[in-house]
PDB file of C-alpha atoms in Angstrom:
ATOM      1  CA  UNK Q   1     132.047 151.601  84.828  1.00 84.00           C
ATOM      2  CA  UNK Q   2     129.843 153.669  82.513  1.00 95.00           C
ATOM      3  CA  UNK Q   3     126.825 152.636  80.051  1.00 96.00           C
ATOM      4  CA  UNK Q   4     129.518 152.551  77.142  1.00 97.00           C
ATOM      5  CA  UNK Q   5     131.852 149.802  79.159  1.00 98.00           C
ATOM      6  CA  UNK Q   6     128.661 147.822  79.909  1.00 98.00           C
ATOM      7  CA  UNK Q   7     126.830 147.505  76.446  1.00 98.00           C
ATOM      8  CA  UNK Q   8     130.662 146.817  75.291  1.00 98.00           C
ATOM      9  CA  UNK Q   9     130.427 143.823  77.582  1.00 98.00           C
ATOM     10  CA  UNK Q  10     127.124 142.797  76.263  1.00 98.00           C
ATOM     11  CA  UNK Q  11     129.006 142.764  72.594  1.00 98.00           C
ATOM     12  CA  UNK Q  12     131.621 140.703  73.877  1.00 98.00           C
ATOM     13  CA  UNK Q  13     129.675 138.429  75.264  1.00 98.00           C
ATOM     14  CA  UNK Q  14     127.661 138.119  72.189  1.00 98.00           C
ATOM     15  CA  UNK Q  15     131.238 137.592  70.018  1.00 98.00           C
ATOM     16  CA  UNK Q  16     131.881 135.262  72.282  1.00 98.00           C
ATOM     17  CA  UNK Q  17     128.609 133.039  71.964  1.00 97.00           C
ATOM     18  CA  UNK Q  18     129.166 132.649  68.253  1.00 97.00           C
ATOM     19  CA  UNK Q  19     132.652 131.967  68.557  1.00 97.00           C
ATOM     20  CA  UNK Q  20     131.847 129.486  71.296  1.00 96.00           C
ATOM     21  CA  UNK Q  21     128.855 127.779  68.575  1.00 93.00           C
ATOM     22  CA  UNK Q  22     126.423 128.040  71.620  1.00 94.00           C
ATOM     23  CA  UNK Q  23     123.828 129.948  70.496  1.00 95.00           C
ATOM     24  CA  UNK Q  24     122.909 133.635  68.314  1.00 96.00           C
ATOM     25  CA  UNK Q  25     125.226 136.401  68.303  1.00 98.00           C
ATOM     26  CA  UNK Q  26     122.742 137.942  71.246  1.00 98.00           C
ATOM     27  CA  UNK Q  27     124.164 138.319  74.864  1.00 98.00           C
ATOM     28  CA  UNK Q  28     122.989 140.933  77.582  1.00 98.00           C
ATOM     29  CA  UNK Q  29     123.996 142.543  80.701  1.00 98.00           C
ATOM     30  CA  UNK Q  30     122.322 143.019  84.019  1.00 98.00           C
ATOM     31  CA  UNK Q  31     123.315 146.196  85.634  1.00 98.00           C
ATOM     32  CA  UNK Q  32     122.712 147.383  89.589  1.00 98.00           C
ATOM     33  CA  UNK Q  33     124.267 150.092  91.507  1.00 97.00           C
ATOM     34  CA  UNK Q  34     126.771 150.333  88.628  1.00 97.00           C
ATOM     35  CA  UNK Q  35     128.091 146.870  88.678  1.00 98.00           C
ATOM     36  CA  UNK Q  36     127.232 144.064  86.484  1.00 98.00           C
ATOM     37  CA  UNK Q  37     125.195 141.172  88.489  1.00 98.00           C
ATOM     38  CA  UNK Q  38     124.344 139.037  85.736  1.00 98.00           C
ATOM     39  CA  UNK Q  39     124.436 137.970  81.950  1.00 98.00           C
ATOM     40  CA  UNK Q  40     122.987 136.367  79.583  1.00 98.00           C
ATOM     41  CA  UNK Q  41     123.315 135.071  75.919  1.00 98.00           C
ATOM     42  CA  UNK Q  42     121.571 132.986  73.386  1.00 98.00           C
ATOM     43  CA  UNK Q  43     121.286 129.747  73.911  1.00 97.00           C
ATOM     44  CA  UNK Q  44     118.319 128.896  71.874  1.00 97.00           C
ATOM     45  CA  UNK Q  45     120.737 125.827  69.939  1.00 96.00           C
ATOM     46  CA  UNK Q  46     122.807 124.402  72.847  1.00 96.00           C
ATOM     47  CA  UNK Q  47     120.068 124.440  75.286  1.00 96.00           C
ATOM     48  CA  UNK Q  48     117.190 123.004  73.127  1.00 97.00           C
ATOM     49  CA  UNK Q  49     115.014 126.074  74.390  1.00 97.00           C
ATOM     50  CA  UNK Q  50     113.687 128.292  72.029  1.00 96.00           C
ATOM     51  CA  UNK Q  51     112.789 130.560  74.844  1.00 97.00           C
ATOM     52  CA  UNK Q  52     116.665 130.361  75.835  1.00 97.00           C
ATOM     53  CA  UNK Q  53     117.190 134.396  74.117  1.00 98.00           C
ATOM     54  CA  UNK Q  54     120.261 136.552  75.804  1.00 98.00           C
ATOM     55  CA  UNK Q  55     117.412 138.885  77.738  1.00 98.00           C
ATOM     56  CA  UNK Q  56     115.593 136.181  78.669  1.00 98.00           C
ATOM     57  CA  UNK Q  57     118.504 134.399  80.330  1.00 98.00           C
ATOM     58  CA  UNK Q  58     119.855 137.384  81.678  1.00 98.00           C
ATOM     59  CA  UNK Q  59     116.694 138.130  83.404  1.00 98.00           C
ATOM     60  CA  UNK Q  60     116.507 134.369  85.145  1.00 98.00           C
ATOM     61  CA  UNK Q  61     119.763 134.785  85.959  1.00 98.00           C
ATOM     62  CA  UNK Q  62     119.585 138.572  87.557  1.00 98.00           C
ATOM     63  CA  UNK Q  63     116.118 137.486  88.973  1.00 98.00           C
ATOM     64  CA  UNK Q  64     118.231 134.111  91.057  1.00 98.00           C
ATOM     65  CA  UNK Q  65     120.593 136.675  91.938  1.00 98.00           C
ATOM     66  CA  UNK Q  66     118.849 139.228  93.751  1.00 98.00           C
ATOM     67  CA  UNK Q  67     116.165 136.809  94.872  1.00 98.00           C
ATOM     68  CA  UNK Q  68     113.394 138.657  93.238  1.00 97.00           C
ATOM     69  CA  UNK Q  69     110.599 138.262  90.494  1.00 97.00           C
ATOM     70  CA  UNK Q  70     111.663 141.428  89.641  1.00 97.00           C
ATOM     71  CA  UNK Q  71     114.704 143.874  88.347  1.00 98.00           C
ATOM     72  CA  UNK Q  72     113.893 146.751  90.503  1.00 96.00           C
ATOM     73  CA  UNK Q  73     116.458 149.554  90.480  1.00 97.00           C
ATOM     74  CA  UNK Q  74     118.396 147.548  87.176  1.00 98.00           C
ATOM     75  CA  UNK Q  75     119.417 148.401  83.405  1.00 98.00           C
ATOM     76  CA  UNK Q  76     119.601 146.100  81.019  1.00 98.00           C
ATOM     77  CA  UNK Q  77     122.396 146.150  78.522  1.00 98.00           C
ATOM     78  CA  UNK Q  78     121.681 144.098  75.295  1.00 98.00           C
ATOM     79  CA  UNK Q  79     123.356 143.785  72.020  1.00 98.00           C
ATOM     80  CA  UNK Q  80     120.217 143.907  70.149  1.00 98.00           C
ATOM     81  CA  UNK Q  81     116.738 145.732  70.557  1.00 97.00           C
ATOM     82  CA  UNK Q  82     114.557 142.755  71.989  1.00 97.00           C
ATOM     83  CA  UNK Q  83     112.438 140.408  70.173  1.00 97.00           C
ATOM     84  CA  UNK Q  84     108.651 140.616  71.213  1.00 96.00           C
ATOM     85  CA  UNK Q  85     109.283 137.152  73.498  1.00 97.00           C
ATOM     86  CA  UNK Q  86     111.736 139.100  75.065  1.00 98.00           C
ATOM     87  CA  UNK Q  87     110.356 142.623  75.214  1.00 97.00           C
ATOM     88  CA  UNK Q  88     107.430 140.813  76.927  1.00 97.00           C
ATOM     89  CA  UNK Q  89     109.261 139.022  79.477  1.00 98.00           C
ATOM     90  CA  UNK Q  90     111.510 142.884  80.160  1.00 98.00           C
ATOM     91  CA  UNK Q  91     108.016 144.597  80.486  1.00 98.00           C
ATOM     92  CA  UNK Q  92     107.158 141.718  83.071  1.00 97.00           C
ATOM     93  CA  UNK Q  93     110.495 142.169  84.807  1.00 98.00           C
ATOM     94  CA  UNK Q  94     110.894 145.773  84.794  1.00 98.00           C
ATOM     95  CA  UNK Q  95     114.031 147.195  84.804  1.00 98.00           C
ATOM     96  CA  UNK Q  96     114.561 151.037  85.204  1.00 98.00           C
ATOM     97  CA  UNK Q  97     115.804 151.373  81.641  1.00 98.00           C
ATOM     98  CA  UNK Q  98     117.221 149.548  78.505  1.00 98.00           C
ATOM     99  CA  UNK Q  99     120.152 150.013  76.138  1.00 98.00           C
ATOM    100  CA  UNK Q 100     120.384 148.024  72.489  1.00 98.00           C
ATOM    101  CA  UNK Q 101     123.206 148.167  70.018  1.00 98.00           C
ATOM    102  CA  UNK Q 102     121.831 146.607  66.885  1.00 97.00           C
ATOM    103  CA  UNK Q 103     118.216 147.219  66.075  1.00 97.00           C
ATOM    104  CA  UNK Q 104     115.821 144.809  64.730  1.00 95.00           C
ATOM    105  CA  UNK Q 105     116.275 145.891  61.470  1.00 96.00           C
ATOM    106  CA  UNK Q 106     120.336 144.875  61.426  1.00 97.00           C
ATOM    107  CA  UNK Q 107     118.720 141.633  62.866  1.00 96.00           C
ATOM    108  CA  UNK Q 108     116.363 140.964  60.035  1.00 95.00           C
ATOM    109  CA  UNK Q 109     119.395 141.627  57.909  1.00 96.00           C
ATOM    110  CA  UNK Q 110     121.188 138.397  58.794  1.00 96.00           C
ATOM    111  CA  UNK Q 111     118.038 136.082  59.411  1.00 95.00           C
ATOM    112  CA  UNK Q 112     116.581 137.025  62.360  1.00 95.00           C
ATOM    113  CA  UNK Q 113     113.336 138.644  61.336  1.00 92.00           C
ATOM    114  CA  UNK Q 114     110.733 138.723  63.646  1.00 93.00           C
ATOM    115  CA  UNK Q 115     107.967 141.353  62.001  1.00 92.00           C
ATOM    116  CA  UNK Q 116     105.467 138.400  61.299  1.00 94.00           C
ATOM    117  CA  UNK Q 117     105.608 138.248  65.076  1.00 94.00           C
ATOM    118  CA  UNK Q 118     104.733 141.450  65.185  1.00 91.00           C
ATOM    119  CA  UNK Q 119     102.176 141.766  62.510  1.00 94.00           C
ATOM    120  CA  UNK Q 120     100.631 138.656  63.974  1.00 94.00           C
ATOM    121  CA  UNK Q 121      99.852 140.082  67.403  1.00 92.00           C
ATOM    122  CA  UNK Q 122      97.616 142.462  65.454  1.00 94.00           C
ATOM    123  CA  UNK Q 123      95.290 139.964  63.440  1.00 94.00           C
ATOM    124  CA  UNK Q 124      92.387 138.476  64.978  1.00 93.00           C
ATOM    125  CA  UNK Q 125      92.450 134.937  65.827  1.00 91.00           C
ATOM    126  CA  UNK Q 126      90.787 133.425  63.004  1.00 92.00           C
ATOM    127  CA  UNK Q 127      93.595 135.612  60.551  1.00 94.00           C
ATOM    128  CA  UNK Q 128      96.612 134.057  62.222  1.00 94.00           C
ATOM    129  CA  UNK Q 129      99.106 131.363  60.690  1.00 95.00           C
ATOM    130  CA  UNK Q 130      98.932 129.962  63.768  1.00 94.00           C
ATOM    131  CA  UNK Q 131      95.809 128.150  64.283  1.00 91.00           C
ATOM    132  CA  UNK Q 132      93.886 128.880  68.126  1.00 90.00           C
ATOM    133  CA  UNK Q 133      91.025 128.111  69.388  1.00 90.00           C
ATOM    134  CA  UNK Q 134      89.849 129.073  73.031  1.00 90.00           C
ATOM    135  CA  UNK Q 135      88.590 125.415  74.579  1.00 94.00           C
ATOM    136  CA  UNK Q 136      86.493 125.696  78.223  1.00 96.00           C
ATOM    137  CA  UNK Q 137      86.798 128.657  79.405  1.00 94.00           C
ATOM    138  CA  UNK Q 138      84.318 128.026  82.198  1.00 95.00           C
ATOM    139  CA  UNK Q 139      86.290 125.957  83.485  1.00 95.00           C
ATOM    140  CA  UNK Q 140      89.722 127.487  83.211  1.00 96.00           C
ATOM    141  CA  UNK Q 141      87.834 130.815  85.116  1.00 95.00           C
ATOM    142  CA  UNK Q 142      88.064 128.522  88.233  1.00 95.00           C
ATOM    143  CA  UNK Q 143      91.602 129.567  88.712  1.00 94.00           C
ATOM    144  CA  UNK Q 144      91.068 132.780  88.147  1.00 94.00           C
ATOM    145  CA  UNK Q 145      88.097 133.747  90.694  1.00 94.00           C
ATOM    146  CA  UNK Q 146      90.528 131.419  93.104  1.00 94.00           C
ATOM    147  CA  UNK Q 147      93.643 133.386  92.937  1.00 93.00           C
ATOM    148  CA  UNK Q 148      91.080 136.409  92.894  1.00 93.00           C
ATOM    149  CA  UNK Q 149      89.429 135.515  96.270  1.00 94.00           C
ATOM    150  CA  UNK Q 150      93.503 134.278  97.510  1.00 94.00           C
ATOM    151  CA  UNK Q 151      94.356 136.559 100.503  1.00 93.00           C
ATOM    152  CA  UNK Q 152      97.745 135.902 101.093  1.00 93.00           C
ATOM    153  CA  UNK Q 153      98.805 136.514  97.126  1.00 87.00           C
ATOM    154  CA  UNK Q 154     101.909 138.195  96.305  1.00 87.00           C
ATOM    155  CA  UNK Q 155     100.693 140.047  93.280  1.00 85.00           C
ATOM    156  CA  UNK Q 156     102.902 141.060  90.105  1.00 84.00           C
TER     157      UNK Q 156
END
């Protein structure tokens, strides 16, 4: 198979889930050694999960799969250019390289804008819609200088 006959799967797919009613019209395909070892679409609706995007899925999936935290020697094949959620969680998982069909803009375009995101991650605290406040950081350290001092880690 070539890139073309993979990111046409990954549109499929994503027909498919709004045909089905079980989500966006997002889907995504994880791609090793030239064959296809795992999928993905939205199922932010039918699951409850608002963290339930086509990448994201995709990536659990390809991640039970191989047995690894990670997509090592993988492409990812998605029908959209990633949200920031999931553009954090590809970073995190990295794959060799991505492929998108629609961009965010085509997104936007039918209701799935997600620029405030965006513009969000560059205001300070105080500035954001959403209120935060950081609450004992002392204390929550104690995790950190534990896994710090941990010898037998398996870092990421």
């Amino acid at each position: 198979m070539e890139k073309k006959d993979f990111m046409r799967e990954a549109i499929r797919l994503s027909i498919e889930n709004v045909t089905s009613g079980k989500g966006g019209p997002f889907a995504a395909v994880v791609v090793k050694d030239g064959k296809i070892i795992a999928t993905g679409t939205n199922m932010v609706t039918s699951a409850n999960d608002p963290t339930a995007h086509a990448e994201v899925t995709a990536i659990r999936n390809a991640c039970q799969a191989l047995g690894s935290f990670q997509l090592e020697g993988c492409e990812l094949y998605t029908s959209c250019e990633p949200c920031p959620m999931c553009l954090g969680a590809i970073y995190w998982a990295r794959p060799e390289r991505v492929y998108f069909g629609n961009t965010k803009a085509d997104a936007a375009k039918i209701g799935f804008d997600d620029q405030f995101i965006y513009e969000e991650i560059e205001l300070p605290l105080k500035n954001r819609k959403l209120p935060q406040e950081q609450l004992l950081p002392e204390e929550a350290l104690e995790a950190f200088r534990r896994w710090q001092a941990k010898d037998d880690k398996t870092l990421y």
